[in-house]
CSV table of C-alpha atoms in Angstrom, one decimal:
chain,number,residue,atom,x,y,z
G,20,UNK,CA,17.7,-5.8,-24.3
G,21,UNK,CA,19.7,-9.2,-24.8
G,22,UNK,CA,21.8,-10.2,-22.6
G,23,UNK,CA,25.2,-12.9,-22.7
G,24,UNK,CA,24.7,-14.1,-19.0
G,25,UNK,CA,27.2,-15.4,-16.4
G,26,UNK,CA,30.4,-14.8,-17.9
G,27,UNK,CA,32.4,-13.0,-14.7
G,28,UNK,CA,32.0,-13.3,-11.3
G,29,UNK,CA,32.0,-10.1,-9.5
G,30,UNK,CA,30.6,-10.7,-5.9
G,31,UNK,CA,29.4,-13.6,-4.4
G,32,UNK,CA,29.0,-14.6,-0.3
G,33,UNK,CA,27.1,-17.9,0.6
G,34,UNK,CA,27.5,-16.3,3.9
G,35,UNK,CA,28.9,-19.2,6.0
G,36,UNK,CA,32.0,-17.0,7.2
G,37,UNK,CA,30.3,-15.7,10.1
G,38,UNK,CA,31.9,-12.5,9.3
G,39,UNK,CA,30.4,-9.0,7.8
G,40,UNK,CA,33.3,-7.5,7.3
G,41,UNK,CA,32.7,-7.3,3.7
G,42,UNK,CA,29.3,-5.4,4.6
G,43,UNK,CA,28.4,-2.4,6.3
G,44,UNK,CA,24.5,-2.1,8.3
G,45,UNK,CA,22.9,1.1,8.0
G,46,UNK,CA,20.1,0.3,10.0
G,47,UNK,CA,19.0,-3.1,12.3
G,48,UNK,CA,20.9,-6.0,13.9
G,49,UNK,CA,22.0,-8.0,10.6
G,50,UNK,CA,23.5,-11.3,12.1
G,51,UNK,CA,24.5,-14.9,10.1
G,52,UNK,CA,22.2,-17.7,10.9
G,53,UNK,CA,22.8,-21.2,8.9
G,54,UNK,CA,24.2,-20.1,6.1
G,55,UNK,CA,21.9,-16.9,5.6
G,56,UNK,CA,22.1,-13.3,6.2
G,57,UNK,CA,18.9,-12.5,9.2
G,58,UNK,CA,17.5,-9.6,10.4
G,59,UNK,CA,15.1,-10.1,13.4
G,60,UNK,CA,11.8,-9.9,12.8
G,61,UNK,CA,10.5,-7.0,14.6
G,62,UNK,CA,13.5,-4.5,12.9
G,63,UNK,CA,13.6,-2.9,9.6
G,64,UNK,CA,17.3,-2.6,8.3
G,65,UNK,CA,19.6,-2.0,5.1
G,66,UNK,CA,22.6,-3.8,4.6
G,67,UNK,CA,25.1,-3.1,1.8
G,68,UNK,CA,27.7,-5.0,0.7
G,69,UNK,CA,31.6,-3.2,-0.9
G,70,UNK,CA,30.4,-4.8,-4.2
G,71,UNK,CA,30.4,-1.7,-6.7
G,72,UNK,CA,28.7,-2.6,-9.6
G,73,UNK,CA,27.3,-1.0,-13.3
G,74,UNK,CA,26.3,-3.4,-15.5
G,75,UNK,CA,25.3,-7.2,-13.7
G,76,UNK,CA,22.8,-9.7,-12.9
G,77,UNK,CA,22.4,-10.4,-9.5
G,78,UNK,CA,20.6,-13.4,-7.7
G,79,UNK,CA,19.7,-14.3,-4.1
G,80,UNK,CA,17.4,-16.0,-2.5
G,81,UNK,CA,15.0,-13.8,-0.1
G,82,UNK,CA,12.4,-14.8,2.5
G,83,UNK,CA,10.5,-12.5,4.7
G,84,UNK,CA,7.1,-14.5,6.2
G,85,UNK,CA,3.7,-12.5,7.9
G,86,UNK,CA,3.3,-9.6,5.4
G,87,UNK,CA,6.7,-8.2,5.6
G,88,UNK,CA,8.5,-6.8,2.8
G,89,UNK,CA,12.0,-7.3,1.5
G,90,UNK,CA,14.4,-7.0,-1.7
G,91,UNK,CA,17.6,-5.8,-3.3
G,92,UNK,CA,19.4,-2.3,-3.4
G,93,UNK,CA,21.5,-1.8,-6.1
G,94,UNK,CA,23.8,1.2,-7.4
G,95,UNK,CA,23.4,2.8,-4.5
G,96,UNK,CA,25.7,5.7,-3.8
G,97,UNK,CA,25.0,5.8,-0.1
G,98,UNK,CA,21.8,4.7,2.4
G,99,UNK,CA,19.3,6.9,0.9
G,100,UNK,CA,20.3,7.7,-3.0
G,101,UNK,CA,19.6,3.9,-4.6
G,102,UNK,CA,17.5,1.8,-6.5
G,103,UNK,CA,15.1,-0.4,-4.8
G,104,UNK,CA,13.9,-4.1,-6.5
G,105,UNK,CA,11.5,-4.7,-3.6
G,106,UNK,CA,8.6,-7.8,-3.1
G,107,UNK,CA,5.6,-6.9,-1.1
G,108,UNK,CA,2.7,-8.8,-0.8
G,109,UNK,CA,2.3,-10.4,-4.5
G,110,UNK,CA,4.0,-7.4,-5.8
G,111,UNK,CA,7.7,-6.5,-7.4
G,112,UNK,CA,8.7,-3.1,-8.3
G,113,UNK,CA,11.4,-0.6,-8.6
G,114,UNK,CA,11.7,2.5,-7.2
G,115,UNK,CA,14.4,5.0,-7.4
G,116,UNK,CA,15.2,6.7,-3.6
G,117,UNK,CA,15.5,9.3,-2.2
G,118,UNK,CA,12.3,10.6,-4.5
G,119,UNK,CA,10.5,7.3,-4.0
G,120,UNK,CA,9.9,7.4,-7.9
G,121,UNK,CA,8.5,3.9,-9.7
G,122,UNK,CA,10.7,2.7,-12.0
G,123,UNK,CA,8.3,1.2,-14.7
G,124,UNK,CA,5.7,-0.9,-14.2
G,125,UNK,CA,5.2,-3.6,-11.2
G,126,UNK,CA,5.5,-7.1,-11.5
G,127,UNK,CA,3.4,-9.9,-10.0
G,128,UNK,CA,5.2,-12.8,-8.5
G,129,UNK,CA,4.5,-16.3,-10.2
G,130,UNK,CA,1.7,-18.7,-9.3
G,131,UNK,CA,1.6,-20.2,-5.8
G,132,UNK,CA,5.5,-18.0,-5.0
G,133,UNK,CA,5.5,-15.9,-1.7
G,134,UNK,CA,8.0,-14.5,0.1
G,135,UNK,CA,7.0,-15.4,3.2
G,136,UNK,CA,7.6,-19.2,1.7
G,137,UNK,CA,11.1,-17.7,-0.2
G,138,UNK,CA,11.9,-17.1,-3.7
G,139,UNK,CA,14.9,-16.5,-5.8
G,140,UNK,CA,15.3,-13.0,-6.9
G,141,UNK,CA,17.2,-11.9,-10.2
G,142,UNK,CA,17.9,-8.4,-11.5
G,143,UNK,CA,19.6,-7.8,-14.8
G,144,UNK,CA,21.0,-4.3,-15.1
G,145,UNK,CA,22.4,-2.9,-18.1
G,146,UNK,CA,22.9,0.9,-18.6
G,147,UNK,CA,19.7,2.2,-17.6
G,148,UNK,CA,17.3,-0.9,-18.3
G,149,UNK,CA,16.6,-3.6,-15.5
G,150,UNK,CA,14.7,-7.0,-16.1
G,151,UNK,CA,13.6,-8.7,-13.2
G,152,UNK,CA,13.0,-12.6,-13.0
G,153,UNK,CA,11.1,-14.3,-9.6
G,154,UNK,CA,12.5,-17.9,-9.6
G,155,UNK,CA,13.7,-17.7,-13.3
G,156,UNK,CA,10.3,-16.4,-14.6
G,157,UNK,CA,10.3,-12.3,-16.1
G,158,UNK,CA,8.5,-10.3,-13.7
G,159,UNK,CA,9.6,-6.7,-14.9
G,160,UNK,CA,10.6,-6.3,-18.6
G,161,UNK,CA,12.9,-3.4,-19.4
G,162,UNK,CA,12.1,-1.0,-16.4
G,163,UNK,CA,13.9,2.5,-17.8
G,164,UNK,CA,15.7,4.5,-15.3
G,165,UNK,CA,18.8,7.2,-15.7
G,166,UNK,CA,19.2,8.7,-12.4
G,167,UNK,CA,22.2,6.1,-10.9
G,168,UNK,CA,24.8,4.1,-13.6
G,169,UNK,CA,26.8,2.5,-10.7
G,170,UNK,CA,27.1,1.9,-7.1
G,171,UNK,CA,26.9,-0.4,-4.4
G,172,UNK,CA,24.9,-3.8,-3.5
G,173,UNK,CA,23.1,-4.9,-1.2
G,174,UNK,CA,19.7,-5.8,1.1
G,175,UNK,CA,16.8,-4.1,2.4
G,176,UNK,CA,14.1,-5.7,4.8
G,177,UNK,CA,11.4,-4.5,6.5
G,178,UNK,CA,9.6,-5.5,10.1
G,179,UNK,CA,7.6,-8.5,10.4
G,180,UNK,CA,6.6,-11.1,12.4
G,181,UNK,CA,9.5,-13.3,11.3
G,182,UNK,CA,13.1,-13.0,10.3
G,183,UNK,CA,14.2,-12.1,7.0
G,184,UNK,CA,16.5,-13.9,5.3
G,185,UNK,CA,19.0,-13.7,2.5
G,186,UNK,CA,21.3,-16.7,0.7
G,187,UNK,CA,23.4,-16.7,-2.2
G,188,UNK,CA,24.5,-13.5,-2.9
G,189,UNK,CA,25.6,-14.1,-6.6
G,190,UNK,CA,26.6,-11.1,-9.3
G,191,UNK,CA,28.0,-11.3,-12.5
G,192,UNK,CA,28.6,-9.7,-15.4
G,193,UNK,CA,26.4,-8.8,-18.8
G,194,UNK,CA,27.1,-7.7,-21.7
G,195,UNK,CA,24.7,-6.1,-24.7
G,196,UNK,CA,24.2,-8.9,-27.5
G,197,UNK,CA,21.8,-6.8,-29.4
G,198,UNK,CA,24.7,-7.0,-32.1
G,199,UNK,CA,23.3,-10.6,-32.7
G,200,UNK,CA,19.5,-9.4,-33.7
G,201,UNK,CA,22.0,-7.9,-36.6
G,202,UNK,CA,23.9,-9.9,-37.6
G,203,UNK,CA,22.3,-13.3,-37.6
G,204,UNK,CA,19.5,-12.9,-40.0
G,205,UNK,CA,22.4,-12.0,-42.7
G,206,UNK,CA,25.0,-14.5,-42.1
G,207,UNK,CA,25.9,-17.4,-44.1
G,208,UNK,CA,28.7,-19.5,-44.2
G,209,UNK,CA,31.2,-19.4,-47.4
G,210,UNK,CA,34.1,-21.8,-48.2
G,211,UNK,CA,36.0,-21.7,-51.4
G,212,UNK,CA,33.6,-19.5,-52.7
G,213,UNK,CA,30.7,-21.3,-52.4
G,214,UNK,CA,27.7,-20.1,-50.2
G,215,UNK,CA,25.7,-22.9,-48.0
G,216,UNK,CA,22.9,-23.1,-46.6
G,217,UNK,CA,22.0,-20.6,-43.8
G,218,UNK,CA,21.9,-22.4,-40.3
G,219,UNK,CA,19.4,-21.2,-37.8
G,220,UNK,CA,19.6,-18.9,-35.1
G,221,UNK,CA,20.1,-21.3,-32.6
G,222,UNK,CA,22.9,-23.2,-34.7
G,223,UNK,CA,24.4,-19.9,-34.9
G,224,UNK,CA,24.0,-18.7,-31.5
G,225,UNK,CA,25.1,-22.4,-29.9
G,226,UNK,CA,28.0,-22.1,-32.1
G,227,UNK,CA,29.4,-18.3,-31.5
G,228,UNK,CA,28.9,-19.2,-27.9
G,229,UNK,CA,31.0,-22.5,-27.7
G,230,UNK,CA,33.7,-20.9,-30.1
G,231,UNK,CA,33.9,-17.8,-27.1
G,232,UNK,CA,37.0,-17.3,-25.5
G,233,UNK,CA,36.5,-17.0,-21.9
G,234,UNK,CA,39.1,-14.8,-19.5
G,235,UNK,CA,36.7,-15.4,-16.5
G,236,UNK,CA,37.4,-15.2,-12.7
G,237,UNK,CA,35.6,-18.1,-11.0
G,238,UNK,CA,33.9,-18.0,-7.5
G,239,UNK,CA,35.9,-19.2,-4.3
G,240,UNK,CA,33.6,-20.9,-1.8
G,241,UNK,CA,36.2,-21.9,0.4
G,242,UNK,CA,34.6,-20.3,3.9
G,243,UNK,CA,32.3,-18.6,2.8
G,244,UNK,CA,35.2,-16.0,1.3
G,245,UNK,CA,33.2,-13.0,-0.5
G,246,UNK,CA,35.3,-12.3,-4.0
G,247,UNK,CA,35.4,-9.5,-5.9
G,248,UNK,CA,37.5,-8.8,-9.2
């Protein structure tokens, strides 16, 4: 699917509050530590936040070092009934909980990216088809999935011989452009009757995006606050 990115923020928390009263721990000691969200090294834990979302894209930046495993829950109605974006090893994948059923097919993660080094995770969701990007590169291409539309976000990490980590806890909204794919290869532009030439895509794109409207809310880093619309 296409997507318009970035338009609304919904959540965001560069966690330098200090405070997790936003977010509720399911399972593990979940503390702040210089500007990230740690779990200690020898616990596994899950961590949402009160961030309901449907249709998004969500970012943060994950690290996990000595074979550990860690990621993003998303619409998840509880603990146990979620999605799952996890990385283990050189591997990304989705999988829909409680049945522990793969949600498309893996990912690898980019040349010479760990998570034990840390890596920026992305997850576009839109109705029920997720695209996942590992430091801006497509990992997972429209992953297909109906079991959850909406529900909460958040963090899951598992043992290891380090901390995991979490930064920049960013969602925003999407919307479907597919409308474009239409629409573009027929338009023209007509003044006083008189067709021009057609301009190309990414005239027409640049130009339909600049001429937007924008009712956006805007992020609020003032202390770390977490917003939601």
């Amino acid at each position: 699917f296409i997507i318009d990115y970035g338009h609304t923020y919904l959540c965001y928390d560069n966690f330098d509050a200090e405070s997790l009263d936003r977010w509720t721990s399911y399972s593990g000691n979940w503390r702040y530590n210089d500007r990230k969200l740690a779990l200690p090294a020898t616990e596994e834990g899950v961590i949402l936040s009160d961030c309901s979302l449907s249709n998004f894209s969500l970012s943060v930046w994950a690290r996990r070092p000595a074979g550990g495993s860690a990621g993003i829950i998303f619409r998840a109605l509880n603990s146990t009934h979620h999605y799952n974006l996890t990385v283990t090893g050189n591997t990304v994948s989705i999988t829909s909980y409680p049945t522990g059923t793969p949600v498309g097919n893996p990912g690898t993660l980019p040349g010479g990216v760990t998570l034990a080094g840390g890596l920026t995770l992305r997850l576009d969701a839109f109705d029920n088809k997720f695209n996942v990007y590992v430091n801006g590169d497509r990992r997972i291409t429209d992953a297909t999935d109906s079991t959850y539309y909406a529900g909460l976000a958040g963090f899951y990490s598992s043992s290891g011989g380090a901390a995991g980590e979490f930064a920049e806890f960013d969602a925003r909204t999407v919307r479907d452009m597919r409308w474009l794919t239409r629409v573009l290869p027929r338009l023209t532009l007509v003044a006083s009757g008189n067709s021009f030439p057609r301009h190309s895509h990414a005239q027409i794109v640049t130009g339909l995006w600049l001429a937007q409207v924008r009712m956006s809310s805007y992020r609020c880093r003032r202390g770390g606050r977490f917003m939601t619309n």
